[in-house]
XYZ file of C-alpha atoms in Angstrom:
310
model
C -101.807 -11.960 19.047
C -100.109 -15.332 19.414
C -99.324 -17.058 22.698
C -97.129 -19.968 23.698
C -95.949 -21.586 26.912
C -93.137 -23.986 27.745
C -91.964 -25.779 30.887
C -88.810 -25.414 32.895
C -86.869 -28.553 33.794
C -84.649 -30.239 36.330
C -82.134 -32.972 35.483
C -81.578 -35.890 37.854
C -78.606 -37.451 36.083
C -76.564 -37.173 32.891
C -76.594 -33.380 32.866
C -73.387 -32.419 31.085
C -72.681 -35.545 29.066
C -75.660 -36.193 26.790
C -73.670 -35.289 23.672
C -71.222 -38.027 24.695
C -74.070 -40.572 24.529
C -74.709 -40.636 28.275
C -78.498 -40.888 28.808
C -80.121 -38.250 30.989
C -83.144 -38.500 33.244
C -85.005 -35.256 33.742
C -88.417 -33.819 34.479
C -90.375 -30.812 33.360
C -91.088 -28.449 36.226
C -94.705 -27.289 36.700
C -93.662 -23.702 35.986
C -93.690 -22.075 32.566
C -92.363 -19.238 30.475
C -95.064 -17.565 28.417
C -94.335 -15.758 25.160
C -96.751 -13.360 23.486
C -96.205 -12.202 19.902
C -98.042 -9.148 18.554
C -97.843 -7.280 15.269
C -96.053 -3.953 15.690
C -95.154 -0.777 13.845
C -91.761 -0.023 12.333
C -89.327 -2.742 11.356
C -87.766 -5.779 12.985
C -88.684 -7.018 16.429
C -88.866 -5.544 19.915
C -88.646 -7.401 23.212
C -90.234 -6.850 26.607
C -88.848 -9.413 29.047
C -90.970 -9.521 32.199
C -89.700 -12.858 33.507
C -88.770 -13.088 37.168
C -85.033 -13.644 37.387
C -82.024 -14.471 39.457
C -80.420 -11.018 39.768
C -78.287 -10.292 36.708
C -79.374 -13.360 34.720
C -81.188 -11.544 31.914
C -78.460 -8.958 31.457
C -75.764 -11.639 31.326
C -77.731 -13.643 28.750
C -78.858 -10.626 26.699
C -76.567 -11.080 23.686
C -77.273 -14.820 23.566
C -80.998 -14.090 23.741
C -80.829 -11.683 20.780
C -78.912 -14.244 18.711
C -81.395 -16.943 19.704
C -84.456 -14.920 18.725
C -82.910 -13.940 15.392
C -82.126 -17.577 14.630
C -85.628 -18.744 15.561
C -87.130 -16.117 13.251
C -84.813 -17.262 10.474
C -85.629 -20.954 10.956
C -89.384 -20.250 11.009
C -89.033 -17.907 7.999
C -90.667 -14.953 9.740
C -89.808 -11.760 7.839
C -89.879 -9.148 10.600
C -88.696 -6.382 8.273
C -91.997 -6.588 6.427
C -94.012 -7.926 9.362
C -92.596 -6.311 12.521
C -93.471 -7.882 15.854
C -93.264 -7.298 19.575
C -92.272 -10.250 21.784
C -93.264 -10.231 25.461
C -91.992 -12.833 27.923
C -93.599 -13.630 31.255
C -94.776 -16.639 33.241
C -93.960 -18.126 36.630
C -90.656 -19.868 35.787
C -87.779 -18.047 37.452
C -85.147 -17.199 34.842
C -81.871 -18.627 36.112
C -79.202 -21.191 35.243
C -80.095 -24.864 35.622
C -83.869 -24.920 35.173
C -84.130 -24.771 31.386
C -84.976 -21.064 31.252
C -83.380 -20.585 27.841
C -85.138 -23.627 26.375
C -88.470 -22.468 27.797
C -87.984 -19.066 26.172
C -87.173 -20.705 22.818
C -90.037 -23.200 22.843
C -92.617 -20.689 24.090
C -91.565 -18.247 21.359
C -91.820 -20.970 18.707
C -95.358 -21.720 19.883
C -96.348 -18.052 19.968
C -95.009 -17.451 16.438
C -96.740 -20.597 15.234
C -99.982 -19.311 16.755
C -99.705 -15.758 15.418
C -98.682 -16.699 11.877
C -100.889 -19.835 11.579
C -97.969 -22.059 10.592
C -99.586 -25.321 11.758
C -96.342 -26.732 13.147
C -96.426 -30.196 14.691
C -95.122 -30.669 18.224
C -92.015 -32.272 16.709
C -91.395 -29.141 14.639
C -91.876 -26.916 17.690
C -89.354 -29.026 19.576
C -86.871 -28.731 16.715
C -87.220 -24.940 16.618
C -86.602 -24.897 20.370
C -83.418 -26.889 19.776
C -82.322 -24.483 17.042
C -82.868 -21.544 19.381
C -80.692 -23.176 22.030
C -77.535 -22.965 19.886
C -76.986 -19.363 20.971
C -76.998 -20.405 24.633
C -75.248 -23.775 24.567
C -72.874 -23.896 21.632
C -74.084 -27.307 20.468
C -77.271 -28.147 22.407
C -78.021 -31.765 23.219
C -81.765 -31.264 22.840
C -82.491 -32.446 26.353
C -83.780 -29.121 27.724
C -86.041 -28.220 24.807
C -87.518 -31.743 24.764
C -88.597 -31.507 28.413
C -89.780 -27.958 27.795
C -91.898 -29.049 24.830
C -93.352 -32.373 25.976
C -93.376 -32.185 29.783
C -93.346 -35.160 32.130
C -90.529 -37.337 33.451
C -88.218 -38.284 30.603
C -85.249 -40.454 29.711
C -83.341 -38.732 26.916
C -80.377 -40.028 24.955
C -78.386 -39.625 21.757
C -77.171 -42.645 19.808
C -75.237 -42.371 16.539
C -76.191 -38.669 16.399
C -79.910 -39.506 16.585
C -81.963 -37.958 19.422
C -84.348 -40.211 21.370
C -86.596 -39.901 24.401
C -89.185 -41.860 26.298
C -91.612 -40.931 29.051
C -91.078 -42.576 32.437
C -94.265 -43.365 34.340
C -94.317 -42.990 38.116
C -97.150 -44.152 40.344
C -97.074 -41.244 42.777
C -96.000 -37.594 42.764
C -92.340 -36.768 43.329
C -91.596 -33.790 45.580
C -88.564 -31.578 44.997
C -86.873 -28.513 46.417
C -84.558 -26.482 44.190
C -82.225 -23.853 45.593
C -80.370 -21.268 43.525
C -76.725 -20.463 44.166
C -77.067 -16.936 42.816
C -74.317 -17.760 40.300
C -75.250 -17.430 36.611
C -73.243 -20.016 34.695
C -72.300 -19.719 31.017
C -73.431 -23.062 29.631
C -71.792 -22.379 26.271
C -68.360 -22.686 27.930
C -69.049 -26.071 29.540
C -67.973 -28.090 26.496
C -64.535 -26.465 26.588
C -64.259 -27.189 30.287
C -65.198 -30.851 29.798
C -62.670 -31.171 26.961
C -59.950 -30.080 29.377
C -61.082 -32.762 31.825
C -60.698 -35.374 29.088
C -57.212 -34.160 28.191
C -56.147 -34.161 31.830
C -56.968 -37.846 32.401
C -58.887 -39.593 29.586
C -59.061 -42.966 31.350
C -60.496 -41.451 34.529
C -63.010 -39.445 32.501
C -64.168 -42.561 30.620
C -64.491 -44.480 33.887
C -66.630 -41.735 35.390
C -68.942 -41.711 32.370
C -69.360 -45.492 32.649
C -70.331 -45.038 36.297
C -72.848 -42.313 35.435
C -74.409 -44.517 32.731
C -74.824 -47.334 35.280
C -76.289 -44.898 37.799
C -78.809 -43.772 35.179
C -79.965 -47.350 34.572
C -80.462 -47.833 38.316
C -82.255 -44.513 38.665
C -84.780 -45.279 35.919
C -85.667 -48.572 37.614
C -85.982 -46.781 40.952
C -88.389 -44.218 39.499
C -90.467 -46.940 37.861
C -90.775 -48.797 41.182
C -91.282 -45.551 43.140
C -88.178 -46.215 45.230
C -87.531 -42.521 45.727
C -85.062 -43.143 48.537
C -82.919 -45.020 46.011
C -83.295 -42.176 43.506
C -81.996 -39.794 46.156
C -79.040 -42.008 47.008
C -78.054 -42.150 43.336
C -78.397 -38.370 43.011
C -76.033 -37.851 45.938
C -73.520 -40.375 44.606
C -73.667 -38.755 41.180
C -73.103 -35.335 42.710
C -69.879 -36.570 44.295
C -68.585 -37.438 40.821
C -69.556 -33.999 39.511
C -67.852 -32.337 42.482
C -64.661 -34.267 41.727
C -64.918 -33.037 38.128
C -65.325 -29.430 39.335
C -68.803 -29.258 37.812
C -70.578 -28.176 40.983
C -70.021 -25.109 43.173
C -69.281 -24.677 46.874
C -72.621 -22.919 47.435
C -74.483 -25.767 45.726
C -72.550 -28.341 47.756
C -73.575 -26.519 50.925
C -77.233 -26.409 49.894
C -77.206 -30.116 49.009
C -75.638 -31.028 52.349
C -78.173 -28.887 54.189
C -81.115 -30.439 52.341
C -79.920 -33.955 53.180
C -79.372 -33.011 56.833
C -82.978 -31.758 56.945
C -84.385 -35.024 55.603
C -84.025 -35.066 51.812
C -83.458 -38.479 50.240
C -80.650 -37.002 48.142
C -79.502 -33.891 46.299
C -77.233 -32.721 43.498
C -76.464 -29.882 41.138
C -78.950 -29.729 38.273
C -78.175 -28.557 34.748
C -74.826 -27.469 33.380
C -73.304 -26.906 36.801
C -70.729 -24.502 38.233
C -73.625 -22.322 39.368
C -77.366 -22.215 38.916
C -79.558 -24.599 40.904
C -79.331 -27.700 43.022
C -82.239 -30.113 43.333
C -83.257 -32.261 46.305
C -85.789 -35.095 46.275
C -87.820 -35.268 49.497
C -90.139 -37.787 51.173
C -93.091 -35.526 52.028
C -94.471 -31.994 52.002
C -93.370 -31.361 55.592
C -89.729 -32.018 54.681
C -90.131 -30.025 51.485
C -91.391 -27.039 53.466
C -88.666 -27.359 56.106
C -85.886 -27.312 53.503
C -87.462 -24.509 51.482
C -87.935 -22.387 54.604
C -84.287 -22.897 55.562
C -83.077 -21.864 52.104
C -85.332 -18.821 51.929
C -84.294 -17.687 55.414
C -80.729 -17.376 54.146
C -81.739 -15.514 51.004
C -81.578 -18.340 48.455
C -84.211 -18.239 45.731
C -86.139 -21.466 46.074
C -88.557 -23.557 44.040
C -90.910 -26.156 45.516
C -92.143 -28.537 42.847
C -94.238 -31.659 42.409
C -93.578 -33.766 39.323
C -94.793 -37.051 37.911
C -98.517 -36.482 37.985
């Protein structure tokens, strides 16, 4: 029996534009997907997916998940016709759009296969397999989700001249977050097409917005490094306004962000691909975190309370 775990994630800035060389700042969430791989009878592979989910998420992603698993097995050269396996998913990461659920499933499976078949993969190889597995979910994945899922921590991630880079960002104190789910499962693989239409509609405006987001990312990194979390929140909110104007948020997410800010959050925005999934709010203390989470839960929104940066 082989086991592997991988983190979820939340993105503070740069979400949809990493492939266009806009750096992203993101953090691994302290919740994981666990994969277990066992030898089985018969041929091929079987799946038991016990992850908690946003209603309908797993069914909507089912075909992408099958393609992803098949590709991971191919990349890792696991011959399941001669060595059949059973894959079981679990863990405490809620499967839903915006928190890196697909990346966590890919990376955890890579680790479980590596464990079961004694492949001795390096962490870099595990990360690459996670990226390969993400193609089924994202079209062309940037690598941002699987990197956070593999390495953990608070990360700046960017692509330059088709080369992927990342660095850990150190913070002196824990960062408290509340994430609320819209209940909408977004299809991340269609986001590239949507963004292309935005470029065609007004290329100069699109370029100007990307320049603004790049500048916001530079400011945000400095704010994290100096523990100016109020500034981080202000940048998140300003960035969200740009994403709203680009139709990359959702009215439910906008409402949750506004509510979080009214209840004391430093700032809030959509996290991940957008047009559904989660929003994320950065908060000053546990009391505010609890107040916002309680408000979300009271209205039926699935909610995550997280502490990052330790």
